[in-house]
PDB file of C-alpha atoms in Angstrom:
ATOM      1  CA  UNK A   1      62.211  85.192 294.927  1.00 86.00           C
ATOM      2  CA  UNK A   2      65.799  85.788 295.244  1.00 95.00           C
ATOM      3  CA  UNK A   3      68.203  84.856 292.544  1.00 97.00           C
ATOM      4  CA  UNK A   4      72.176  84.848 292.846  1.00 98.00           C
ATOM      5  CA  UNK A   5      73.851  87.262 290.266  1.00 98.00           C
ATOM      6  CA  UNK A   6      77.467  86.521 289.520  1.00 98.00           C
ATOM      7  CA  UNK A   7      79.726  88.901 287.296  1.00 96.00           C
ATOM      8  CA  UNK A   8      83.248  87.896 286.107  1.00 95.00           C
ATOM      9  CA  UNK A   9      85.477  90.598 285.177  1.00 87.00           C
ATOM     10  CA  UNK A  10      89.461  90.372 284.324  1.00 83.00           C
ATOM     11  CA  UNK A  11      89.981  92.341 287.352  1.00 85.00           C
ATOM     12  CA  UNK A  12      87.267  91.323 289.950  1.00 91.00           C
ATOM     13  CA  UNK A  13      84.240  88.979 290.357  1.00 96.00           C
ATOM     14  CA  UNK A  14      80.941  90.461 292.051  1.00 96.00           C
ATOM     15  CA  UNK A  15      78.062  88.991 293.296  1.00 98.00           C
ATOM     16  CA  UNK A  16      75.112  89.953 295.172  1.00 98.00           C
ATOM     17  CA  UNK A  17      72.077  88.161 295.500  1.00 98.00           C
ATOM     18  CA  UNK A  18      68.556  90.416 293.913  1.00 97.00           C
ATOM     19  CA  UNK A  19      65.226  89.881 295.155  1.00 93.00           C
ATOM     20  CA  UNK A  20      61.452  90.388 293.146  1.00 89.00           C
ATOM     21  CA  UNK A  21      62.193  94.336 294.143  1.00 89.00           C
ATOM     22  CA  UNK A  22      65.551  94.428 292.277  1.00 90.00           C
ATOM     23  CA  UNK A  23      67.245  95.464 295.351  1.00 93.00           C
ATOM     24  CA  UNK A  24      70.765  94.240 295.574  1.00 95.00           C
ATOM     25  CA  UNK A  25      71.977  92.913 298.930  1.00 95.00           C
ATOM     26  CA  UNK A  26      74.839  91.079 300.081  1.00 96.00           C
ATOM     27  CA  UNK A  27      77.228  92.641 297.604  1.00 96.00           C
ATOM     28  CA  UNK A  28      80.816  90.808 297.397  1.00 97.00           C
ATOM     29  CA  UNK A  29      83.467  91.942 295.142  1.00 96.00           C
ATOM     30  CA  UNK A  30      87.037  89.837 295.342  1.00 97.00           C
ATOM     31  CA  UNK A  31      90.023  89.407 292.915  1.00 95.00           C
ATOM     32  CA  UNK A  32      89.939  87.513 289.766  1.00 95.00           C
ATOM     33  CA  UNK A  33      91.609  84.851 290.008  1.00 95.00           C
ATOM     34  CA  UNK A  34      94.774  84.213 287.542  1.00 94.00           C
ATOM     35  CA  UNK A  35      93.267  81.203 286.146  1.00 94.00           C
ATOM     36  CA  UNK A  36      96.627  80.003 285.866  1.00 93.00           C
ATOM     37  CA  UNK A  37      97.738  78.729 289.625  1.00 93.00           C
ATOM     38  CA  UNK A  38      94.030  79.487 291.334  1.00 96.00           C
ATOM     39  CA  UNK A  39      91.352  79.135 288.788  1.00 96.00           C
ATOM     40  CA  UNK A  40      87.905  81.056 287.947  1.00 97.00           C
ATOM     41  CA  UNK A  41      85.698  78.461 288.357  1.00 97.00           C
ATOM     42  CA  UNK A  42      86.527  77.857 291.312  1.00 97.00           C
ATOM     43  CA  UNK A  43      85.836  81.013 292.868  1.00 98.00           C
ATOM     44  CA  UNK A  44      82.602  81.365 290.977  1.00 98.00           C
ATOM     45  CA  UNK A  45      81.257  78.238 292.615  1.00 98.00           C
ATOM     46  CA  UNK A  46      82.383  78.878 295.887  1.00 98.00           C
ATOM     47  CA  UNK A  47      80.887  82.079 295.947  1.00 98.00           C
ATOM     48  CA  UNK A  48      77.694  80.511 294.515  1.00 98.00           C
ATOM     49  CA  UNK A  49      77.827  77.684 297.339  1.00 98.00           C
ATOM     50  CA  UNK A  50      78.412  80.519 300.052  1.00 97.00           C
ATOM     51  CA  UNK A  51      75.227  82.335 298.800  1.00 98.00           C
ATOM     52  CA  UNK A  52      73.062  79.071 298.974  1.00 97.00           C
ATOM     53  CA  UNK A  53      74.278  78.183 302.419  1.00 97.00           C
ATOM     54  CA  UNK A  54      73.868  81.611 303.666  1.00 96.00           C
ATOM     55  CA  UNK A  55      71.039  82.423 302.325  1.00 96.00           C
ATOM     56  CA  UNK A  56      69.174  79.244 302.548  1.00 96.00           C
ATOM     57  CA  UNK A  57      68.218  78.911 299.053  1.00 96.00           C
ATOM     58  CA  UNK A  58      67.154  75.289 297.217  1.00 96.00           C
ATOM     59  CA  UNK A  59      68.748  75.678 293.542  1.00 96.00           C
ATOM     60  CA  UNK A  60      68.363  79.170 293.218  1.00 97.00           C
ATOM     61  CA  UNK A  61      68.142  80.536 290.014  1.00 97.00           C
ATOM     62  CA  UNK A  62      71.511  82.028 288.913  1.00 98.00           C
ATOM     63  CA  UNK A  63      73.015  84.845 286.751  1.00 98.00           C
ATOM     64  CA  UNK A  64      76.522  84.903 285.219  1.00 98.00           C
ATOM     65  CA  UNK A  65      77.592  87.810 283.528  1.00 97.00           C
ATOM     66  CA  UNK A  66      81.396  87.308 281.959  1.00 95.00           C
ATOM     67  CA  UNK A  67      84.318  88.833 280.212  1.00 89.00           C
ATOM     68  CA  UNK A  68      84.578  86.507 276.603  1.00 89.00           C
ATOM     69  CA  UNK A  69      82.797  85.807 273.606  1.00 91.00           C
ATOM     70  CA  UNK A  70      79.719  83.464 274.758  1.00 94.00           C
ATOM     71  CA  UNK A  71      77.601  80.920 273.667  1.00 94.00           C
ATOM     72  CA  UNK A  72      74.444  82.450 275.651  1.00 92.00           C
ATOM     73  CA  UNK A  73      72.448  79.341 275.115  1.00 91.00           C
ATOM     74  CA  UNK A  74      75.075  76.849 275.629  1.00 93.00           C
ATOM     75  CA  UNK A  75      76.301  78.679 278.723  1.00 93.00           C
ATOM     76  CA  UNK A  76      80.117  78.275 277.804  1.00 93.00           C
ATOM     77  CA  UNK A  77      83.032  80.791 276.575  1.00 95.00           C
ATOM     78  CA  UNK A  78      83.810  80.762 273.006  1.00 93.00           C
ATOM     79  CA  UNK A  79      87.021  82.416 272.862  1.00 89.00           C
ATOM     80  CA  UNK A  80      88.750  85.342 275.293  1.00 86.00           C
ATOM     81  CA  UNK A  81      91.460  87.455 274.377  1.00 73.00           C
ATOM     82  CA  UNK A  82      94.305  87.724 276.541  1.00 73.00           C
ATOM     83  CA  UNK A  83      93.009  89.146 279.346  1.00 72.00           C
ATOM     84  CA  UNK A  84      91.661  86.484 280.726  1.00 88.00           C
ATOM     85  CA  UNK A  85      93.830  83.099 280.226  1.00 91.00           C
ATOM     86  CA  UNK A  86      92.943  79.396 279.906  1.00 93.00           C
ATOM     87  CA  UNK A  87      88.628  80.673 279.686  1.00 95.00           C
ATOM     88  CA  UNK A  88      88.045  79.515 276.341  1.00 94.00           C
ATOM     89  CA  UNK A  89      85.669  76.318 276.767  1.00 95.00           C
ATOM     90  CA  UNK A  90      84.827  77.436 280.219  1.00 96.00           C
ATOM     91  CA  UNK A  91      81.169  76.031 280.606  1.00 97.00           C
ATOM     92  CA  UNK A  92      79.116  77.933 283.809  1.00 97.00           C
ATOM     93  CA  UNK A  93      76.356  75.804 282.935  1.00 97.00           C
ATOM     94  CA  UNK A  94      77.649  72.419 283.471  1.00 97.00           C
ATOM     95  CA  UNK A  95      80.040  73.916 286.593  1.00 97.00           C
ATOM     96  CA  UNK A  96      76.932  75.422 288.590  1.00 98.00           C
ATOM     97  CA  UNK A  97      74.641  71.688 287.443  1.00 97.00           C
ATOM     98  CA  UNK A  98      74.916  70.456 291.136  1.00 97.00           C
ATOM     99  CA  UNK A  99      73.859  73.957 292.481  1.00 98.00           C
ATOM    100  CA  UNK A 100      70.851  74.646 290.688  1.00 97.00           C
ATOM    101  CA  UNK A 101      69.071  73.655 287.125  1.00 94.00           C
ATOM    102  CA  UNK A 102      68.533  76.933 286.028  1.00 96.00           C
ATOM    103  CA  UNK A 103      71.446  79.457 284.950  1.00 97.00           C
ATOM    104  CA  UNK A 104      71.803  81.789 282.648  1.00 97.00           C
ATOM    105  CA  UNK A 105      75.408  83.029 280.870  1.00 97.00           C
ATOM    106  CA  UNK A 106      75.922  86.126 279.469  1.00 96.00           C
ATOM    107  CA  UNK A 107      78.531  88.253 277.947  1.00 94.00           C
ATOM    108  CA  UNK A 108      79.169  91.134 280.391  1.00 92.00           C
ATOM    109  CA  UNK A 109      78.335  93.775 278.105  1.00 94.00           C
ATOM    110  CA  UNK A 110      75.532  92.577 277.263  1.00 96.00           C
ATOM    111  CA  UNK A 111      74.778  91.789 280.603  1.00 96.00           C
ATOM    112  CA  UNK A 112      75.716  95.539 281.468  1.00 94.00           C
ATOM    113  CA  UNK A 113      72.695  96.645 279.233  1.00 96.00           C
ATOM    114  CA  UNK A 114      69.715  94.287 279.629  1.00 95.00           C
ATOM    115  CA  UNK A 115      70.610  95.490 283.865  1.00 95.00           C
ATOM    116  CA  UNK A 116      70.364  99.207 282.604  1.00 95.00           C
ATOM    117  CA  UNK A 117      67.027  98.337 280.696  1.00 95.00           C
ATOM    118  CA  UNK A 118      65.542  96.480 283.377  1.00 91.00           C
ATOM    119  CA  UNK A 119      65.949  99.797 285.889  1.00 92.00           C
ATOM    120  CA  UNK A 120      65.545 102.397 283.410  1.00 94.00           C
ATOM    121  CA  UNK A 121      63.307 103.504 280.185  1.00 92.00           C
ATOM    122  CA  UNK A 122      64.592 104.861 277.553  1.00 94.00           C
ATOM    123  CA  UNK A 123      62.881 105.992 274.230  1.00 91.00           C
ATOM    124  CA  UNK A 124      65.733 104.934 271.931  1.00 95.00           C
ATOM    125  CA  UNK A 125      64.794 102.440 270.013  1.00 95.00           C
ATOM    126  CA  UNK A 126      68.107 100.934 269.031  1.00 95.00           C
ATOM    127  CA  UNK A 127      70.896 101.482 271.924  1.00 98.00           C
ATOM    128  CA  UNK A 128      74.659 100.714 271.663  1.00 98.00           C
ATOM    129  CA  UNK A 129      76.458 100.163 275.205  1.00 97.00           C
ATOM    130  CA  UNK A 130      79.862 100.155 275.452  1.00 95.00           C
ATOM    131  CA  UNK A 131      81.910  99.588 278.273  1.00 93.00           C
ATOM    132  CA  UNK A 132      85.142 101.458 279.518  1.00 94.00           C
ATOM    133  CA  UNK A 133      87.195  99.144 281.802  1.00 88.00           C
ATOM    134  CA  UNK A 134      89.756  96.279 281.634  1.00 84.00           C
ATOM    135  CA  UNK A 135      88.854  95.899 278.404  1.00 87.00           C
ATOM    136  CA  UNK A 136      86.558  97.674 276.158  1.00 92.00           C
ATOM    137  CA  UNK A 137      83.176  95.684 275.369  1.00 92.00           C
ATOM    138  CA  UNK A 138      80.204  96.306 273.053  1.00 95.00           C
ATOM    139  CA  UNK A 139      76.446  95.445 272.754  1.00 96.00           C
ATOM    140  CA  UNK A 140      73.568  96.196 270.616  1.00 97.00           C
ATOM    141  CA  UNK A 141      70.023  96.251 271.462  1.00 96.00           C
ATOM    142  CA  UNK A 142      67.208  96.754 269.562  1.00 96.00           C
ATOM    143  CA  UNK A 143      63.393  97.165 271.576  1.00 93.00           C
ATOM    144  CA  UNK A 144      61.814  94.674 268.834  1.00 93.00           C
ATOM    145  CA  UNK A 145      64.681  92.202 268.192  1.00 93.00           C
ATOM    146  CA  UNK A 146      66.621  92.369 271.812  1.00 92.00           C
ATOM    147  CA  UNK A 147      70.866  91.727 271.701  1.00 93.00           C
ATOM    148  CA  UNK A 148      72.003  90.642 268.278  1.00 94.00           C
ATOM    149  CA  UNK A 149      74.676  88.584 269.254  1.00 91.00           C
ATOM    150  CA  UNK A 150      76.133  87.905 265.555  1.00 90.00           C
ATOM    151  CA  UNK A 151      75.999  84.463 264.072  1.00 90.00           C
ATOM    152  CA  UNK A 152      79.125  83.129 265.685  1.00 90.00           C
ATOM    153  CA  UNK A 153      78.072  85.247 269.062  1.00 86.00           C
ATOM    154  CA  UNK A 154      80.877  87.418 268.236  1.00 88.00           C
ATOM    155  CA  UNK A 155      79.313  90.715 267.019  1.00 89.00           C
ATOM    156  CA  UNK A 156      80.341  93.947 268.901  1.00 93.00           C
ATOM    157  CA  UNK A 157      83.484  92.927 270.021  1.00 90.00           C
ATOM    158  CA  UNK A 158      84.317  96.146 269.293  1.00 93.00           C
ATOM    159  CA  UNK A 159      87.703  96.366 271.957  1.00 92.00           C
ATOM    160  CA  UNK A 160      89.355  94.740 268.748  1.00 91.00           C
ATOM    161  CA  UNK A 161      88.542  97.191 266.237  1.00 95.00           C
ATOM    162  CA  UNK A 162      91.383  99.391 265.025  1.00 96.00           C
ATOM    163  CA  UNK A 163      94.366  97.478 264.956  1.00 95.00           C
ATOM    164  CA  UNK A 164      97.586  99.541 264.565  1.00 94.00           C
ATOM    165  CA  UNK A 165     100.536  97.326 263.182  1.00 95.00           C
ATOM    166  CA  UNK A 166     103.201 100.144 264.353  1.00 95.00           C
ATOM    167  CA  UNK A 167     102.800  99.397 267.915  1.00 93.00           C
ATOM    168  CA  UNK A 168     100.216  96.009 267.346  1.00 95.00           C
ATOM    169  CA  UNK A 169      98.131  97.588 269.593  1.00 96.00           C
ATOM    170  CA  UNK A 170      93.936  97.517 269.493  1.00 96.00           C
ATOM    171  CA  UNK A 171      90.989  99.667 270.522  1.00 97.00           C
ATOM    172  CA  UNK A 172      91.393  98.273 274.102  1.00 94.00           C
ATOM    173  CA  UNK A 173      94.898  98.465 274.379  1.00 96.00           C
ATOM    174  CA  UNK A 174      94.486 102.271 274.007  1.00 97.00           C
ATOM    175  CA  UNK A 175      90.898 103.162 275.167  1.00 98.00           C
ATOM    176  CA  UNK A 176      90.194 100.998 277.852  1.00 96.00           C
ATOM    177  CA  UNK A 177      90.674 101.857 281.766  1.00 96.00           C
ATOM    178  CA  UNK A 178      93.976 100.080 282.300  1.00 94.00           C
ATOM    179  CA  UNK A 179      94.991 101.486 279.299  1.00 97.00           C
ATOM    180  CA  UNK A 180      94.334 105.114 281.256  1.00 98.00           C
ATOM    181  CA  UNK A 181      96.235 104.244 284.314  1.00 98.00           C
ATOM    182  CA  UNK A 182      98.993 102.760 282.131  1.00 97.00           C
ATOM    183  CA  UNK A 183      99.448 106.260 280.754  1.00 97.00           C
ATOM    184  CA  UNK A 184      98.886 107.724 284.580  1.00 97.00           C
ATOM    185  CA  UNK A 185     101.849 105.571 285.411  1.00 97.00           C
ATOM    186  CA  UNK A 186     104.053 106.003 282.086  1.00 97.00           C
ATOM    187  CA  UNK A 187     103.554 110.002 283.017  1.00 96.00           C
ATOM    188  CA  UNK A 188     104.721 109.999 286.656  1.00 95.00           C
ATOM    189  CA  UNK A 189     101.232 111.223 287.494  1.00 95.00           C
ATOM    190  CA  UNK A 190     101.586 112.300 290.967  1.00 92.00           C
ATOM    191  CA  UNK A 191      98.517 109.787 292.089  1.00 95.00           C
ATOM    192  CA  UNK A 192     100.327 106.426 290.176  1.00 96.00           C
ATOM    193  CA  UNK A 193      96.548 105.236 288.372  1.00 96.00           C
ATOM    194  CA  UNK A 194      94.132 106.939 290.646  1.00 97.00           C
ATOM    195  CA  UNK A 195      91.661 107.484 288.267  1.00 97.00           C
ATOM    196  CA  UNK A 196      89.486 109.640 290.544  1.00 95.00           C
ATOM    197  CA  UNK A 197      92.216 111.760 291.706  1.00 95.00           C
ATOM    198  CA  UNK A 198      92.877 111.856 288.168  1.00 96.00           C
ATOM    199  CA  UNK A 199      89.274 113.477 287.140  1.00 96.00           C
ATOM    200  CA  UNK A 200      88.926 115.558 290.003  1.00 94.00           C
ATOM    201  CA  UNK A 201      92.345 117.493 289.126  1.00 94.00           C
ATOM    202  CA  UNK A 202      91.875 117.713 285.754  1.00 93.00           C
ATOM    203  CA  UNK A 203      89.124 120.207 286.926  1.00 87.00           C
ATOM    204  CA  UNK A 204      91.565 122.094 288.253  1.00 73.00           C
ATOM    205  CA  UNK A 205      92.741 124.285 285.536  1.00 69.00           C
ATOM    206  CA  UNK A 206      95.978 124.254 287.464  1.00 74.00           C
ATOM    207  CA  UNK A 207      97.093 120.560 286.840  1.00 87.00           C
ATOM    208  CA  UNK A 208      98.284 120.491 283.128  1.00 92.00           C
ATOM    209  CA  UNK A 209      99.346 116.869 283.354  1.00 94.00           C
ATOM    210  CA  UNK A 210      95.693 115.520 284.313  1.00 95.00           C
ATOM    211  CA  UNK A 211      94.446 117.471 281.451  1.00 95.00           C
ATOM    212  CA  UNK A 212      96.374 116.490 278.994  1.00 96.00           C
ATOM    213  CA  UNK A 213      96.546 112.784 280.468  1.00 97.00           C
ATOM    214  CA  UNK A 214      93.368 112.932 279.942  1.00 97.00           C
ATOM    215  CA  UNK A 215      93.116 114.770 276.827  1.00 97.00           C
ATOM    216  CA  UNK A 216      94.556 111.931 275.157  1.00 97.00           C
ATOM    217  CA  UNK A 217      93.314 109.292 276.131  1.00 98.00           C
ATOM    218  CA  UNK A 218      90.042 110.358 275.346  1.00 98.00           C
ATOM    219  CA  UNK A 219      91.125 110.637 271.881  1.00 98.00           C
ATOM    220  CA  UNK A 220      91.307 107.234 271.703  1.00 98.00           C
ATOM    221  CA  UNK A 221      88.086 106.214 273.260  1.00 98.00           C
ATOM    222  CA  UNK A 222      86.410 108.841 270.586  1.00 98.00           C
ATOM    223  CA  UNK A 223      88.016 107.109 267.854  1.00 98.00           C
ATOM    224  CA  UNK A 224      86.319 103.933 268.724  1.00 98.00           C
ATOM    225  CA  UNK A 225      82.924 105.595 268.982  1.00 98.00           C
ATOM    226  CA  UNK A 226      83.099 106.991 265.828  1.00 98.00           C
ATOM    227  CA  UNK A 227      83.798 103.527 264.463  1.00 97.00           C
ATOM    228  CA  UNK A 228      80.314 102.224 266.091  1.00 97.00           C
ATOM    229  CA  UNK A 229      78.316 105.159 264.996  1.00 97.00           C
ATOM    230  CA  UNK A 230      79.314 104.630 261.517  1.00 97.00           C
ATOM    231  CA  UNK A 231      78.621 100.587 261.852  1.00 95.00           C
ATOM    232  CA  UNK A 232      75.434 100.920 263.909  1.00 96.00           C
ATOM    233  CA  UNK A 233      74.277 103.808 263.610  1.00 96.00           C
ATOM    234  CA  UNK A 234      72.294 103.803 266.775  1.00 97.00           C
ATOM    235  CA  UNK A 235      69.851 106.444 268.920  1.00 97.00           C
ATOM    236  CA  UNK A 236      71.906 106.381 271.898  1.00 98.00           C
ATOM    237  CA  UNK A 237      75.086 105.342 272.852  1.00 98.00           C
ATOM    238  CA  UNK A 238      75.503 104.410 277.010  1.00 97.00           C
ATOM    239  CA  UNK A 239      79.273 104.183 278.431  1.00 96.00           C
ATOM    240  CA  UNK A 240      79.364 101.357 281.020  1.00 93.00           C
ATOM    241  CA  UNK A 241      82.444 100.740 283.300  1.00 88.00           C
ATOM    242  CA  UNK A 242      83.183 101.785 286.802  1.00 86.00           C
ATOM    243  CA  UNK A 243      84.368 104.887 285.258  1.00 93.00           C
ATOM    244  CA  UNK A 244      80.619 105.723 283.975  1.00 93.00           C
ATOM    245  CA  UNK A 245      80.571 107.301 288.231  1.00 92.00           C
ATOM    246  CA  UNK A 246      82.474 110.273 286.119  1.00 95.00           C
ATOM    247  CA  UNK A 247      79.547 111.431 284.265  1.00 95.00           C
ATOM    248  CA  UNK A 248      79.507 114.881 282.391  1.00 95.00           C
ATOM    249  CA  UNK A 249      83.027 114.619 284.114  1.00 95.00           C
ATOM    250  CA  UNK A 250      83.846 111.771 281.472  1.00 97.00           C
ATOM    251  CA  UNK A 251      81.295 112.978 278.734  1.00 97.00           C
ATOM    252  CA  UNK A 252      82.967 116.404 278.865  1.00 96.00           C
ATOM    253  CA  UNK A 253      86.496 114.828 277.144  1.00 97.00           C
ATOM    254  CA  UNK A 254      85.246 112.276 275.174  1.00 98.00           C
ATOM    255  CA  UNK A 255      81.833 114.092 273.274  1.00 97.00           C
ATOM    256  CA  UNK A 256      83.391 116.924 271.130  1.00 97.00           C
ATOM    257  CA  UNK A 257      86.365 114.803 269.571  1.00 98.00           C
ATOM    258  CA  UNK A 258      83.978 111.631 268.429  1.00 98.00           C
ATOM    259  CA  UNK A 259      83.628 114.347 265.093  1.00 97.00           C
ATOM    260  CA  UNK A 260      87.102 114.604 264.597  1.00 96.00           C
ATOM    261  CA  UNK A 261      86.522 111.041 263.443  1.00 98.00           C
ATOM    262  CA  UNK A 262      84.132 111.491 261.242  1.00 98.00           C
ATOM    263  CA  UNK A 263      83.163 113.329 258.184  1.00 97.00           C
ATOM    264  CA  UNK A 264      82.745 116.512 258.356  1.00 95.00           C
ATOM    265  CA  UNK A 265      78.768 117.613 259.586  1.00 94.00           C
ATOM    266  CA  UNK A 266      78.225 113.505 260.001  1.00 96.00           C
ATOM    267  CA  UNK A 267      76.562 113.683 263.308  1.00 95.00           C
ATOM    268  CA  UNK A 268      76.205 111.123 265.990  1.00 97.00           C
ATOM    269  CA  UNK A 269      73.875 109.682 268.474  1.00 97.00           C
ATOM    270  CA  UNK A 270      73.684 111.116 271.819  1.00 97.00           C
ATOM    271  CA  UNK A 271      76.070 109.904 274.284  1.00 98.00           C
ATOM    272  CA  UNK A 272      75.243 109.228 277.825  1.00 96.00           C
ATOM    273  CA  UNK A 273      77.126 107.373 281.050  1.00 96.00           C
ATOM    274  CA  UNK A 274      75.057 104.409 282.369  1.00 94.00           C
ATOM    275  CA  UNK A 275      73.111 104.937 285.441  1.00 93.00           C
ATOM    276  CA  UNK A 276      73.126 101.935 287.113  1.00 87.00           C
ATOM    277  CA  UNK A 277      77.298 102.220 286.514  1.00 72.00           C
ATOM    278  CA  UNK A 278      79.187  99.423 287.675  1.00 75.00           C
ATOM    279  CA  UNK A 279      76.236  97.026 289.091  1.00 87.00           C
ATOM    280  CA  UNK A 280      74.605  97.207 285.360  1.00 89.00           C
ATOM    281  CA  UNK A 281      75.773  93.349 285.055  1.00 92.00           C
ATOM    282  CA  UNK A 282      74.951  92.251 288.240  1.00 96.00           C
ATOM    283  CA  UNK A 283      71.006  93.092 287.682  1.00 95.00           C
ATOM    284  CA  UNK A 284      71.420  92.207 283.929  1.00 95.00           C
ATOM    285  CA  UNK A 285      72.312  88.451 284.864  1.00 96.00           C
ATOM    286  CA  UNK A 286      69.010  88.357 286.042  1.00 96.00           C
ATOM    287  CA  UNK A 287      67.174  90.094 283.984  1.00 93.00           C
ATOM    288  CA  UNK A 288      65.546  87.312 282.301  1.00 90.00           C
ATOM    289  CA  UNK A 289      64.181  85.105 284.517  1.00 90.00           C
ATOM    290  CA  UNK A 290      60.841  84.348 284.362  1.00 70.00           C
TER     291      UNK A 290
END
């Protein structure tokens, strides 16, 4: 059987269409729309439509993953913050009802980690994933209870945890990926917000900027982990995000500072990149179909 998978980011939408092998064909990846003069919804279902037609599927089951707080049963958005405008109320349910009677919403995080489950076992028994990229996500899985979502499906929104009133900025606005290249661009980095350039001179011993670029803004993303390990408390800890690719390149600048926001000899769980990096959502929208 092949099911449609559908991930909305603030930056891009993806979509590919995953067969009973969990192979991933026909992968797509376009701009978000603005959702102010072209709107989400209706890329979403004309990317959906495109897939039935060329594909030849009769209501196909389908798999949204999405940036926002959502009602996972309901299938709508709860609330966004700002960077995605005019989503809140945003129903993929009700929008996809002439394509096919059976779709399931997610949050993308979460999303991000039922994908990585579904590929790959791990012996943690409670996993946090967070995820590095237009924004900075959260989710919480636990092998006999599965994603706590919160009561108001708002738990781990972790991108809008330490809120600094001197420059009203949040977790995201420093940690996440555009919050990198905004620094690559703020520094005259010689690449503008090539993040891979970025990475593969700070190897370099040579290239002080992309070091110390780097160097700080890694600061911030260990800040934020230290704030989960002390909430959750969890085995493992996965970093999701296109810029998971980076591996031990990423793990090497973030790892060792996480203690400097800690107690001293507090420990924390291991920290790993996600393996099925930036397709984690795509399989994860699908992950539950029976």
């Amino acid at each position: 059987m092949e099911r449609i998978a559908i991930d909305v980011g603030g930056t891009h939408i993806k979509g590919g269409i995953i067969d009973a092998h969990l192979t991933l064909k026909d992968k797509v990846k376009i701009e978000t729309p603005n959702n102010i003069d072209e709107k989400i919804t209706d890329a979403v279902f004309e990317l959906v439509a495109r897939y039935i037609e060329k594909h030849q599927l009769t209501r196909p089951q389908i798999g949204i993953s999405t940036a926002g707080v959502v009602d996972e049963e309901e299938g709508h958005i709860v609330y966004t913050g700002p960077t995605i405008p005019n989503f809140n109320g945003t129903n993929f349910k009700t929008l996809l009802s002439p394509l096919s009677d059976d779709v399931h919403v997610y949050n993308d995080v979460n999303a991000a980690l039922l994908g990585e489950l579904s590929l790959y076992d791990y012996d943690a028994q409670n996993i946090f994933c967070l995820t590095l990229g237009t924004g900075i996500g959260g989710a919480f899985y636990h092998r006999d209870t599965g994603l706590y979502n919160g009561a108001r499906n708002r738990a781990n929104e972790i991108g809008y945890l330490l809120y600094r009133p001197t420059d009203e900025t949040t977790y995201e606005l420093r940690g996440s990926v555009r919050a990198l290249k905004q620094r690559m661009q703020a520094q005259h980095f010689e690449y503008d917000d090539d993040v891979i350039k970025l990475f593969e001179l700070a190897i370099d011993e040579r290239d002080l900027k992309a070091q110390e670029i780097l160097n700080a803004w890694s600061e911030d993303v260990a800040e934020g982990i230290a704030q989960i390990q002390i909430l959750y408390d969890p085995e493992l800890i996965l970093i999701g995000g296109g810029i998971s690719s980076q591996g031990e390149r990423l793990l090497r600048y973030i790892s060792p500072k996480i203690a400097h926001y800690l107690p001293p000899e507090y420990g924390h769980a291991r920290i790993q990149t996600m393996q099925t990096q930036n397709d984690a959502a795509l399989y994860g929208a699908v992950a539950q179909f029976h």
